PDB file of N, CA, C and O in Angstrom:
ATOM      1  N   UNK H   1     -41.089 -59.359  40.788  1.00  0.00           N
ATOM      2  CA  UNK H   1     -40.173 -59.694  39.725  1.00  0.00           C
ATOM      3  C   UNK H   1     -40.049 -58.504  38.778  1.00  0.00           C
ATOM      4  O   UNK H   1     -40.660 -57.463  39.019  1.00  0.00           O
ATOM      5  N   UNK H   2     -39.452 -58.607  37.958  1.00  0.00           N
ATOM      6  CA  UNK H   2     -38.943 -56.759  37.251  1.00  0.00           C
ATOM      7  C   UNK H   2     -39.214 -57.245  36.135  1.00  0.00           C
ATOM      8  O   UNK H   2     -39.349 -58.462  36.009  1.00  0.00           O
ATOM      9  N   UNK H   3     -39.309 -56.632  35.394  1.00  0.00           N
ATOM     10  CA  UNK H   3     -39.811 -56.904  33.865  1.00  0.00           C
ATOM     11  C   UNK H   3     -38.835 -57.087  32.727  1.00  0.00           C
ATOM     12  O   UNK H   3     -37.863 -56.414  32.383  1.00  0.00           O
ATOM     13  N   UNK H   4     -39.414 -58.275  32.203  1.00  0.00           N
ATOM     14  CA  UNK H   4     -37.830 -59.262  31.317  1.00  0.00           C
ATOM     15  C   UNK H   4     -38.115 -57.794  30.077  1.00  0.00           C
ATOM     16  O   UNK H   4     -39.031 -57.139  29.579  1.00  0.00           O
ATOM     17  N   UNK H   5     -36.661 -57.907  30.073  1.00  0.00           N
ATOM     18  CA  UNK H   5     -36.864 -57.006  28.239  1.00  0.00           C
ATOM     19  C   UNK H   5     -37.306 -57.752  27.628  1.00  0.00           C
ATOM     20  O   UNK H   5     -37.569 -58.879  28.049  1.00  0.00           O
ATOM     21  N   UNK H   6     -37.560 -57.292  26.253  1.00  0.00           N
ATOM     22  CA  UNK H   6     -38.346 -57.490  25.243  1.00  0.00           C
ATOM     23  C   UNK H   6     -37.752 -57.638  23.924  1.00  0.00           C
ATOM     24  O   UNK H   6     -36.849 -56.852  23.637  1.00  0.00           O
ATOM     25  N   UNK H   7     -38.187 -58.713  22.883  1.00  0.00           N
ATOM     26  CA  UNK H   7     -37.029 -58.662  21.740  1.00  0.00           C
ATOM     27  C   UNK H   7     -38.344 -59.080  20.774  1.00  0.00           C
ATOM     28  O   UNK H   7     -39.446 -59.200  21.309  1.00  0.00           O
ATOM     29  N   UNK H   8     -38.167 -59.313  19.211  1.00  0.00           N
ATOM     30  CA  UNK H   8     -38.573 -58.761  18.210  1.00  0.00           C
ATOM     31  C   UNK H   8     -37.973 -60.126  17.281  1.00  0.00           C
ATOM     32  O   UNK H   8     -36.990 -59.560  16.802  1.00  0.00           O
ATOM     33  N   UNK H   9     -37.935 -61.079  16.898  1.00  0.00           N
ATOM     34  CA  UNK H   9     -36.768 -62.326  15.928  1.00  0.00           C
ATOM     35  C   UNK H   9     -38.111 -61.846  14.465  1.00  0.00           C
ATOM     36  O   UNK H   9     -39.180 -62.456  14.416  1.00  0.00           O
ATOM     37  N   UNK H  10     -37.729 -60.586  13.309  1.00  0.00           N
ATOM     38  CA  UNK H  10     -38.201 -60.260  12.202  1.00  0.00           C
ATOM     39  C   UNK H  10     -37.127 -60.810  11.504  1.00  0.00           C
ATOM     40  O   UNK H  10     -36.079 -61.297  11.930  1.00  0.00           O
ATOM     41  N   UNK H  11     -37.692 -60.605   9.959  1.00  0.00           N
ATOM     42  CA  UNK H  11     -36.889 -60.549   8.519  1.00  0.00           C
ATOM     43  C   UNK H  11     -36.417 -59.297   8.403  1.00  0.00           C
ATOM     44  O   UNK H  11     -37.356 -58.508   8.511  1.00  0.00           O
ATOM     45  N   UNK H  12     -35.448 -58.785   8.242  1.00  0.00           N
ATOM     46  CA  UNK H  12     -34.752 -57.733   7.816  1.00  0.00           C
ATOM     47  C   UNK H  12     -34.614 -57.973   5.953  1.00  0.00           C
ATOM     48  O   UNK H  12     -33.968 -58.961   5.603  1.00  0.00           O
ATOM     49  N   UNK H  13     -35.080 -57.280   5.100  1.00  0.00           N
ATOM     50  CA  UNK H  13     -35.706 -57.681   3.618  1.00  0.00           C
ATOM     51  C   UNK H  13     -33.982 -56.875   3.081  1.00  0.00           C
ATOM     52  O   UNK H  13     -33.393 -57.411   2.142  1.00  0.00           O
ATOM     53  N   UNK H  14     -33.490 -55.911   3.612  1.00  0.00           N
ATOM     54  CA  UNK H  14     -32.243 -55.002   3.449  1.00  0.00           C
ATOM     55  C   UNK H  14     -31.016 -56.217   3.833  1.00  0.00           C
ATOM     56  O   UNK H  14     -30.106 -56.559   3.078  1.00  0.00           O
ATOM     57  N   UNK H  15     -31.222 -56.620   4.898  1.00  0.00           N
ATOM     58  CA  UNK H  15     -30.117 -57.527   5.101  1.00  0.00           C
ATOM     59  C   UNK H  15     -29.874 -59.291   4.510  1.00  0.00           C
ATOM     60  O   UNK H  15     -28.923 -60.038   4.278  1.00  0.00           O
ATOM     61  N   UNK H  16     -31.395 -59.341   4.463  1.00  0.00           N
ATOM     62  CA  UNK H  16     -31.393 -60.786   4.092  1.00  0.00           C
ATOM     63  C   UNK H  16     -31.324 -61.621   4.984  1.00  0.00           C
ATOM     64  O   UNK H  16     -31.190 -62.829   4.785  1.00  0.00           O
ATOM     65  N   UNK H  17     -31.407 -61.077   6.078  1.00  0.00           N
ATOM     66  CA  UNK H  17     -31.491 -62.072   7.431  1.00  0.00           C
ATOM     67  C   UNK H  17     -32.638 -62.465   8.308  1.00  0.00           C
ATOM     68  O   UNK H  17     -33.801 -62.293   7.941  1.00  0.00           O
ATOM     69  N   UNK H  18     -32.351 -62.948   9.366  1.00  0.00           N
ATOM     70  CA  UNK H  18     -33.525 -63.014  10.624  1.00  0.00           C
ATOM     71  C   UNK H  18     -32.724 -62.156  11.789  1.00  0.00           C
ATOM     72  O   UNK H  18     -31.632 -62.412  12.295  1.00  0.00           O
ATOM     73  N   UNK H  19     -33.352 -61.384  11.971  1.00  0.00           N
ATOM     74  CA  UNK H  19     -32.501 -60.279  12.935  1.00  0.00           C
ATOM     75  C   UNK H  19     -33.379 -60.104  13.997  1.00  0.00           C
ATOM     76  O   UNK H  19     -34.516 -59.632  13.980  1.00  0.00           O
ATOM     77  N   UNK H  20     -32.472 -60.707  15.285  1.00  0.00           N
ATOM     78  CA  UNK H  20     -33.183 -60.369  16.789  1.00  0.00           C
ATOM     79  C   UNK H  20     -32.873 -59.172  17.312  1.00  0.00           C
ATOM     80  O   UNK H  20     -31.694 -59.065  17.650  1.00  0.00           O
ATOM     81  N   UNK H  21     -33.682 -58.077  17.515  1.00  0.00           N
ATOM     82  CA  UNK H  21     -33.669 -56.940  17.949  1.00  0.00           C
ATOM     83  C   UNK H  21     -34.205 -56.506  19.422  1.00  0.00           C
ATOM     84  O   UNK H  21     -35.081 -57.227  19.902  1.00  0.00           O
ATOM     85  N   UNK H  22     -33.768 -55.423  20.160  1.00  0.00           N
ATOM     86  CA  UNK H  22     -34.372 -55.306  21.397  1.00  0.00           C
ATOM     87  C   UNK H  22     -35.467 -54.559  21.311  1.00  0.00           C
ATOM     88  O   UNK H  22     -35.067 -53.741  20.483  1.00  0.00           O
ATOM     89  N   UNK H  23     -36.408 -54.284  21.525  1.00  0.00           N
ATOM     90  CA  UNK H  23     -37.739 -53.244  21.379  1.00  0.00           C
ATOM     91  C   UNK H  23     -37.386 -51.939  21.696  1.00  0.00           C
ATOM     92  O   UNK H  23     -37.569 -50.935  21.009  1.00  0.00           O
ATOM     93  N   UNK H  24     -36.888 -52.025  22.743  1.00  0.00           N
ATOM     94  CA  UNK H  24     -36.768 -50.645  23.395  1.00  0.00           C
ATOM     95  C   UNK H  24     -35.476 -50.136  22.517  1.00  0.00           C
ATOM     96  O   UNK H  24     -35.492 -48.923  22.310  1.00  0.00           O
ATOM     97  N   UNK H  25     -34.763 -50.594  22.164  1.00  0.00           N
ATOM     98  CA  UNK H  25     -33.668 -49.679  21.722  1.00  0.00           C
ATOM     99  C   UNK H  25     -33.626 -49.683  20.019  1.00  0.00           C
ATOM    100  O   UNK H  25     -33.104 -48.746  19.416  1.00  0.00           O
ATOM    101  N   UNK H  26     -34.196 -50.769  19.358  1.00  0.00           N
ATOM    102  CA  UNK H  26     -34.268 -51.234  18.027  1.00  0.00           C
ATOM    103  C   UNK H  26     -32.365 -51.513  17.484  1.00  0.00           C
ATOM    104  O   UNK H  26     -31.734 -51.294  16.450  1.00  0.00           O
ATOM    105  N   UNK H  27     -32.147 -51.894  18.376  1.00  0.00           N
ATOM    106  CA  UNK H  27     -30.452 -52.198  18.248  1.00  0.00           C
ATOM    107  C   UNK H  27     -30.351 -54.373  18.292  1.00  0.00           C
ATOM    108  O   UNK H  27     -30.422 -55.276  19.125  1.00  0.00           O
ATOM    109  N   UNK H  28     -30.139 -54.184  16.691  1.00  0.00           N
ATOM    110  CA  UNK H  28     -29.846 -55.395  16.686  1.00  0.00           C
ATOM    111  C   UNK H  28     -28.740 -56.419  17.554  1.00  0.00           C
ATOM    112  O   UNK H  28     -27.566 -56.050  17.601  1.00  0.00           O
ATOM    113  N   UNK H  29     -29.125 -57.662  18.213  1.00  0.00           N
ATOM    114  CA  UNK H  29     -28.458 -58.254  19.219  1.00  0.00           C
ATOM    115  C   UNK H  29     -27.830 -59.579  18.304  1.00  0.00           C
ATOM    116  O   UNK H  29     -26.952 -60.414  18.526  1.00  0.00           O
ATOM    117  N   UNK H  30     -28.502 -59.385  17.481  1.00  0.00           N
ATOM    118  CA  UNK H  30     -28.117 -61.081  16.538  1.00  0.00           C
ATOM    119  C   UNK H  30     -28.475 -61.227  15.245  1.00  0.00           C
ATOM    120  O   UNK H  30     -29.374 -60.447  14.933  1.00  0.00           O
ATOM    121  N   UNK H  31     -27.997 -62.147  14.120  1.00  0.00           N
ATOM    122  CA  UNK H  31     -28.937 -62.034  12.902  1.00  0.00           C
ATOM    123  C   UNK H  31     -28.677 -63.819  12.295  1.00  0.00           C
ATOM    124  O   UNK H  31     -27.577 -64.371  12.306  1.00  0.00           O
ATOM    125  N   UNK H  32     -29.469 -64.212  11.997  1.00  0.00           N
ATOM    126  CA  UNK H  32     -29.260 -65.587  10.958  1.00  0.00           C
ATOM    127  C   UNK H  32     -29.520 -65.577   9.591  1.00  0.00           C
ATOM    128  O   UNK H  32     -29.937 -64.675   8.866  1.00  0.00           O
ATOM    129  N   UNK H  33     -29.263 -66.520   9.401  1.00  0.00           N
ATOM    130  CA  UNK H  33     -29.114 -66.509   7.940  1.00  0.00           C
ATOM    131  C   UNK H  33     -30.714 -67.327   7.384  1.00  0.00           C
ATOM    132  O   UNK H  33     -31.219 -67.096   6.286  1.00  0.00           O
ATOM    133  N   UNK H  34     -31.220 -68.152   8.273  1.00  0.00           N
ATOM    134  CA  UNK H  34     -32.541 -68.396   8.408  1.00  0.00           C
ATOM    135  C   UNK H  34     -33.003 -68.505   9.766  1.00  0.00           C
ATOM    136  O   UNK H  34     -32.277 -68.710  10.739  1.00  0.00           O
ATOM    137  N   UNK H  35     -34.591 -68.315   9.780  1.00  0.00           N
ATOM    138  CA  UNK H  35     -35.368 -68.663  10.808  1.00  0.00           C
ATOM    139  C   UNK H  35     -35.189 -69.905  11.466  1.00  0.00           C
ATOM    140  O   UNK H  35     -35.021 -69.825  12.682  1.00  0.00           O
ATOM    141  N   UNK H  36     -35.183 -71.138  10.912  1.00  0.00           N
ATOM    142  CA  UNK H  36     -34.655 -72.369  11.602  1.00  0.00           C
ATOM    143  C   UNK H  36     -33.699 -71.848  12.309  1.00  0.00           C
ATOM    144  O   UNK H  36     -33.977 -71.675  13.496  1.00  0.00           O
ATOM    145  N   UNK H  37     -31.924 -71.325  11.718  1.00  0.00           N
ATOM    146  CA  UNK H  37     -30.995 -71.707  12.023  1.00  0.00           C
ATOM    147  C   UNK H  37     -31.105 -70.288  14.090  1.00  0.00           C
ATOM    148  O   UNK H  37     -30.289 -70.041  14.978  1.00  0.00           O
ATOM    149  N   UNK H  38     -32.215 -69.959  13.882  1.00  0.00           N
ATOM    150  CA  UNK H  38     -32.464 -68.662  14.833  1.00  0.00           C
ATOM    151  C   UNK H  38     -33.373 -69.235  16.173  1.00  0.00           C
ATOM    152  O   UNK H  38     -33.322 -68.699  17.280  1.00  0.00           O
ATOM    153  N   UNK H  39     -34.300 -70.552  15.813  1.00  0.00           N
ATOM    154  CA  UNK H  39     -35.125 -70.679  16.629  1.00  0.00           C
ATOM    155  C   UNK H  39     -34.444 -72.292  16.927  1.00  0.00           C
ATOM    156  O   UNK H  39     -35.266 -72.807  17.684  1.00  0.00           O
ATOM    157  N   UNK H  40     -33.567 -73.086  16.729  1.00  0.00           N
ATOM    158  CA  UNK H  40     -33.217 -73.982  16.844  1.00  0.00           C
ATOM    159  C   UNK H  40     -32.834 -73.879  18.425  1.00  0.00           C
ATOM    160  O   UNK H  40     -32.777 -72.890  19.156  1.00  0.00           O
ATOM    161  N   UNK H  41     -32.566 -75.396  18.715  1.00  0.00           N
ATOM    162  CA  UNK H  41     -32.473 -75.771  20.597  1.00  0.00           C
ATOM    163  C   UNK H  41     -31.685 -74.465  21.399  1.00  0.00           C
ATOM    164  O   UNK H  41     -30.487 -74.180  21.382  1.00  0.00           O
ATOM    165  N   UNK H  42     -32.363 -74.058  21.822  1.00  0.00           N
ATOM    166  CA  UNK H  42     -31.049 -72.711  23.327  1.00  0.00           C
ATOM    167  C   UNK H  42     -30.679 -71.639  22.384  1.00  0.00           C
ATOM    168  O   UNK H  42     -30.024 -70.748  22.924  1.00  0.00           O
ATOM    169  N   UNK H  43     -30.936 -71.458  21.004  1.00  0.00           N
ATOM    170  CA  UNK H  43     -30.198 -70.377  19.782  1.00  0.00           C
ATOM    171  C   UNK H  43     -30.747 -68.971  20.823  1.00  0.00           C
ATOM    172  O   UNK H  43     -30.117 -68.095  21.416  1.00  0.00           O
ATOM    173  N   UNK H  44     -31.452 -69.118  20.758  1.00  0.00           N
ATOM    174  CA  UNK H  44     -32.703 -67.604  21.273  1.00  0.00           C
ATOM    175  C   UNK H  44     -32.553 -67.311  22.769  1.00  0.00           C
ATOM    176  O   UNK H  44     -32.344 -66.159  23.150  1.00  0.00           O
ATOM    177  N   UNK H  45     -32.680 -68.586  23.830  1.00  0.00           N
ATOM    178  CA  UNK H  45     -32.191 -68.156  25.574  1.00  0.00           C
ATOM    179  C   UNK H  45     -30.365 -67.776  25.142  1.00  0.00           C
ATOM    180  O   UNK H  45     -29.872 -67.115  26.055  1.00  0.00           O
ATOM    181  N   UNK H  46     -29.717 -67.957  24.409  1.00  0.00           N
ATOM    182  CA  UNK H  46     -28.482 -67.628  24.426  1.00  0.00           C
ATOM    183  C   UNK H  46     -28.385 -66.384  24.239  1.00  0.00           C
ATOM    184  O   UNK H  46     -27.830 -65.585  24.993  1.00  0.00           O
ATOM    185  N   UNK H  47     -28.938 -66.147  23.189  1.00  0.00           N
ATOM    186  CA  UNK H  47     -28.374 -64.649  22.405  1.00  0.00           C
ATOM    187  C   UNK H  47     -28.968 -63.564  23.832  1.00  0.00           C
ATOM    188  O   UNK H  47     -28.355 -62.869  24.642  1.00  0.00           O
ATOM    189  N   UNK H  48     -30.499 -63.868  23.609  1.00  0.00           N
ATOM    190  CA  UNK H  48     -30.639 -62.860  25.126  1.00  0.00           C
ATOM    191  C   UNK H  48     -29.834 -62.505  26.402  1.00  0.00           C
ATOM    192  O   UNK H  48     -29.848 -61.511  27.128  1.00  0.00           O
ATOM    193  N   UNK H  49     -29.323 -63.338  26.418  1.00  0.00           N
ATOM    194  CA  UNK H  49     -28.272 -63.802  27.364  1.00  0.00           C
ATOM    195  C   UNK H  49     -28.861 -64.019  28.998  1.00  0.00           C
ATOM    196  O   UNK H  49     -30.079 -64.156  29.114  1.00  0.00           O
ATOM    197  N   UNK H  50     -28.078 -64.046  30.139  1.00  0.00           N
ATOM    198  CA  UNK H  50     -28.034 -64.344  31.386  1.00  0.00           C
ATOM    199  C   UNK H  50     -29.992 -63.635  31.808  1.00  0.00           C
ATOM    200  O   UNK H  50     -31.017 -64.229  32.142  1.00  0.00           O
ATOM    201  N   UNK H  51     -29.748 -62.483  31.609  1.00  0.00           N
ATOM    202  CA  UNK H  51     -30.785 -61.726  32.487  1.00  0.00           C
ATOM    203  C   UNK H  51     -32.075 -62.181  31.689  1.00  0.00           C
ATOM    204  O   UNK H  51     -33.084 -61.535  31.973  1.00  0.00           O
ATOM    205  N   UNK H  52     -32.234 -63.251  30.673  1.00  0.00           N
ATOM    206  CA  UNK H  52     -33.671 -63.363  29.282  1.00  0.00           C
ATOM    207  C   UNK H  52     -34.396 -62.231  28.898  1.00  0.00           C
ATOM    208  O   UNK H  52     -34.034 -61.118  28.518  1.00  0.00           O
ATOM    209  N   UNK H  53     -35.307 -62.653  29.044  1.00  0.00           N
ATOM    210  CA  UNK H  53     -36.250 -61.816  28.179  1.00  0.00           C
ATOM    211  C   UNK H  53     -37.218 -61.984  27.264  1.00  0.00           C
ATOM    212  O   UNK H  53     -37.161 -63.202  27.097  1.00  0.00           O
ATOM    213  N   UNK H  54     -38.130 -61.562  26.506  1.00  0.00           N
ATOM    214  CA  UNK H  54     -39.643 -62.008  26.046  1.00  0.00           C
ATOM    215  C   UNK H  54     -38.826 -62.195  24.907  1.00  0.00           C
ATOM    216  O   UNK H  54     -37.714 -61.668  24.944  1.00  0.00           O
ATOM    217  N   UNK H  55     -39.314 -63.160  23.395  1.00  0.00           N
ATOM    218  CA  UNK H  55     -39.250 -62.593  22.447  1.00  0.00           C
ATOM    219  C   UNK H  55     -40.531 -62.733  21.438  1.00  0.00           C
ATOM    220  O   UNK H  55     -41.345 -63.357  22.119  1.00  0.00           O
ATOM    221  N   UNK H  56     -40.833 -62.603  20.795  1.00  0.00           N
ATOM    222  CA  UNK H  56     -41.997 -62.149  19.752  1.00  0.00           C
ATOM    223  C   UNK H  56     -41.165 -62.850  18.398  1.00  0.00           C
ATOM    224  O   UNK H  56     -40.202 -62.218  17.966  1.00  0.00           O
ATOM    225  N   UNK H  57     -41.445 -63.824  17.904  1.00  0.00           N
ATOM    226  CA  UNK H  57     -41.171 -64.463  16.562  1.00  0.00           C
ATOM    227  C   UNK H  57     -42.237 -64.077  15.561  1.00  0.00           C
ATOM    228  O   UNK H  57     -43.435 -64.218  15.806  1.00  0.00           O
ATOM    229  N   UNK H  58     -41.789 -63.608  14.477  1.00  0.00           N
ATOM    230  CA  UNK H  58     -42.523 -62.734  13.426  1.00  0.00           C
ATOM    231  C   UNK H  58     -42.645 -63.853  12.414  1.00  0.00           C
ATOM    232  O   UNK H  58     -41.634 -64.508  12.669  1.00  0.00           O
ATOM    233  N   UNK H  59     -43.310 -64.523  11.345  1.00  0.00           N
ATOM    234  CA  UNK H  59     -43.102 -64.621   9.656  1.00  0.00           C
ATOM    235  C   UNK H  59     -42.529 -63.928   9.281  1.00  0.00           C
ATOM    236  O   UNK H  59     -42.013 -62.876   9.658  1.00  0.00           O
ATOM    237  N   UNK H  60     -42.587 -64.671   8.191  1.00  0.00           N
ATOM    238  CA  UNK H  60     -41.947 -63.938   6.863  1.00  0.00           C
ATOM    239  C   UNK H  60     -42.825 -62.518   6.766  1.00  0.00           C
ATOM    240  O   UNK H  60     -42.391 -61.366   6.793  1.00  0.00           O
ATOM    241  N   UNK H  61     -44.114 -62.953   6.651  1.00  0.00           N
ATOM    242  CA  UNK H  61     -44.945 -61.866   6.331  1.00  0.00           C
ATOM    243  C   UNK H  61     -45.202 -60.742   6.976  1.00  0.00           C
ATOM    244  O   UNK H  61     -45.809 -59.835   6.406  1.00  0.00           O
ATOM    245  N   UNK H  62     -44.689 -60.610   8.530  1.00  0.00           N
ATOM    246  CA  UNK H  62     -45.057 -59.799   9.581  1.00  0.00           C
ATOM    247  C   UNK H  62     -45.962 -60.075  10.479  1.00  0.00           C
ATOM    248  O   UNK H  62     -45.872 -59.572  11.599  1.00  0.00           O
ATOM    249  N   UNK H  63     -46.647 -60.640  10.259  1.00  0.00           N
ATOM    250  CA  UNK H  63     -47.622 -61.309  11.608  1.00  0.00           C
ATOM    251  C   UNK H  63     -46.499 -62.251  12.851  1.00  0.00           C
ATOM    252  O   UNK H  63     -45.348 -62.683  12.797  1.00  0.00           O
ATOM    253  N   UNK H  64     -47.350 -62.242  13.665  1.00  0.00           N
ATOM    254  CA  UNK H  64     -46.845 -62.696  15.294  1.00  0.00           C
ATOM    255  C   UNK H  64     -47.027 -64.152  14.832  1.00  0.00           C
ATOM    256  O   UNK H  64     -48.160 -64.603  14.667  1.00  0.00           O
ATOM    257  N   UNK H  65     -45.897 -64.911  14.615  1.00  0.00           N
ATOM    258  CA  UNK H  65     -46.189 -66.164  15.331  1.00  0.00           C
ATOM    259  C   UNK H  65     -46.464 -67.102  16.364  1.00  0.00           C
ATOM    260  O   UNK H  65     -47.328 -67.979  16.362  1.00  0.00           O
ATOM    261  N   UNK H  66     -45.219 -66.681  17.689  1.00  0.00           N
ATOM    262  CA  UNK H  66     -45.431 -66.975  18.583  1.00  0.00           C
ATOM    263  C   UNK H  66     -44.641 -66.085  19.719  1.00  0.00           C
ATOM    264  O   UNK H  66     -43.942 -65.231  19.172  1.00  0.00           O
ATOM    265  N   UNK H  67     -44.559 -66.056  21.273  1.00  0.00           N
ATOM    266  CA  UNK H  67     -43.778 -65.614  21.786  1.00  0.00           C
ATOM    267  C   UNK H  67     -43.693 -66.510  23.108  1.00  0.00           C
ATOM    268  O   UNK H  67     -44.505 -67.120  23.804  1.00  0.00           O
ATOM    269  N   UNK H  68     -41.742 -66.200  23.116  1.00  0.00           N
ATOM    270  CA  UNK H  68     -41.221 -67.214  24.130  1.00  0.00           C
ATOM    271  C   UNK H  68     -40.310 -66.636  25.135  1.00  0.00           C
ATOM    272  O   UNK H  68     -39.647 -65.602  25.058  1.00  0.00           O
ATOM    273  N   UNK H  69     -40.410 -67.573  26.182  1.00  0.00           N
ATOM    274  CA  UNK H  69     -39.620 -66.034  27.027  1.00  0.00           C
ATOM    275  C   UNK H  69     -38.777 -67.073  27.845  1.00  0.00           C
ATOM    276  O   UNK H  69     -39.176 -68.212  28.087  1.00  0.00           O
ATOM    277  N   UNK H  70     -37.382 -66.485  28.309  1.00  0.00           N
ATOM    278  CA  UNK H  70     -36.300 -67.063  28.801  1.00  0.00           C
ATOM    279  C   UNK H  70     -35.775 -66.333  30.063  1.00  0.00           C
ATOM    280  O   UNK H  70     -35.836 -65.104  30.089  1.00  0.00           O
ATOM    281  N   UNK H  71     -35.268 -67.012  31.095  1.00  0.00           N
ATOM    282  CA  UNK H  71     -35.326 -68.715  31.031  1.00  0.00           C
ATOM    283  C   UNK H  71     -37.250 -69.002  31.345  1.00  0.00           C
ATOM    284  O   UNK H  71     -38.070 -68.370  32.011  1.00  0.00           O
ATOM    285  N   UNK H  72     -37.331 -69.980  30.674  1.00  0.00           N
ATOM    286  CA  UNK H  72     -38.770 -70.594  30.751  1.00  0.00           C
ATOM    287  C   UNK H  72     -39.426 -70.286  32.197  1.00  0.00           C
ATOM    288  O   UNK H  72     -40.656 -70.257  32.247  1.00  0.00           O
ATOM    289  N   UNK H  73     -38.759 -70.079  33.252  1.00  0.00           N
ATOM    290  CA  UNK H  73     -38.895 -70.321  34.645  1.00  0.00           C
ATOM    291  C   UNK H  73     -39.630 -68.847  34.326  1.00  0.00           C
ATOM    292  O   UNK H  73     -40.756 -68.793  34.820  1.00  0.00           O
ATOM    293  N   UNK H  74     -39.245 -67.711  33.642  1.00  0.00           N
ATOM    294  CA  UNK H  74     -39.809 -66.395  33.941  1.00  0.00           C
ATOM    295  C   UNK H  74     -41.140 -66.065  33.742  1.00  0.00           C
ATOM    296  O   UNK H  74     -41.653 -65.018  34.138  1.00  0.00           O
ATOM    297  N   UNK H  75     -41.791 -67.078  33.038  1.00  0.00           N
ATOM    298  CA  UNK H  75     -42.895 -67.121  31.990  1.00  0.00           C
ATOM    299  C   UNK H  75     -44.201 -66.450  33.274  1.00  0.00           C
ATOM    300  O   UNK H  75     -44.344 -67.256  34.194  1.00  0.00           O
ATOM    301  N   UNK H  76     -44.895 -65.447  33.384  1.00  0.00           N
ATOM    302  CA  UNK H  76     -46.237 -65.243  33.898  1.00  0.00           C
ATOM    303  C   UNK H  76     -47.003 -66.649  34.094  1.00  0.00           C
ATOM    304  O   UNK H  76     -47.073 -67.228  33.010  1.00  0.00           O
ATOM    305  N   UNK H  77     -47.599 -67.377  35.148  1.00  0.00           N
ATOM    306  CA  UNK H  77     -48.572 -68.448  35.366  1.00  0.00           C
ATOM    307  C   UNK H  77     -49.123 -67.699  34.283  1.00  0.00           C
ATOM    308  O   UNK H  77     -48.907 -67.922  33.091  1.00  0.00           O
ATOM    309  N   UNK H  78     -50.301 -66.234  35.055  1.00  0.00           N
ATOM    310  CA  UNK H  78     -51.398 -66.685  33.548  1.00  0.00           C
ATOM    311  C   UNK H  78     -51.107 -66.374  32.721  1.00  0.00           C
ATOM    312  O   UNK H  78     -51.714 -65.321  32.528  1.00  0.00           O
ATOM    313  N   UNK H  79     -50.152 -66.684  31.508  1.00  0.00           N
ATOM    314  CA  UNK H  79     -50.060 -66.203  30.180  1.00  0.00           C
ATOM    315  C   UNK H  79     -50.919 -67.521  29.446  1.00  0.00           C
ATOM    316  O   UNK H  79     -50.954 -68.697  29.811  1.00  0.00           O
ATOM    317  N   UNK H  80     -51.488 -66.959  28.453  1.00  0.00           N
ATOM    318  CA  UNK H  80     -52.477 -68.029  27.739  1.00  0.00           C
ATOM    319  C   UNK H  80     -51.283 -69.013  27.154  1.00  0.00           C
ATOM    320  O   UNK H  80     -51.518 -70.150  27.565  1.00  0.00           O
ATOM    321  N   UNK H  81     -50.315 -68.992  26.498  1.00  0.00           N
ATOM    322  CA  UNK H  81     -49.306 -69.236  26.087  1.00  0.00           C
ATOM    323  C   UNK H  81     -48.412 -69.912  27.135  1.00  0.00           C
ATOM    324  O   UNK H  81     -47.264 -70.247  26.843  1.00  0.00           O
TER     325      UNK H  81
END
């Protein structure tokens, strides 16, 4: 299997948003106006689009909350997660 890209759902403190970014390129793909309105049902497998990909959900504060990866089917068996 090839390796899903990788995305980043931070606070942007300049924009005032929740901005999903790609890792590798740091080129924003999406932004909300809150975290709910970003992690709500399919918001996140959408924006990634067709091919998914990991993402890494940040706080407010910068710490890792959680990470989810799309479509669900891609997920590693052993990921502890």
């Amino acid at each position: 299997m090839a390796k899903l890209p990788k995305y980043t759902l931070e606070y942007d403190e300049k924009k005032e948003k929740w901005v999903l970014e790609e890792d590798r390129t740091s080129r924003t793909i999406r932004a909300w106006d809150t975290k709910e309105e970003a992690t709500a049902r399919g918001v996140l497998g959408r924006a990634v689009g067709e091919d998914g990909g990991s993402v890494k959900i940040q706080k407010a504060n910068g710490r890792y909350q959680e990470e989810r990866t799309f479509p669900r089917s891609a997920d590693p068996e052993k990921s502890k997660g």
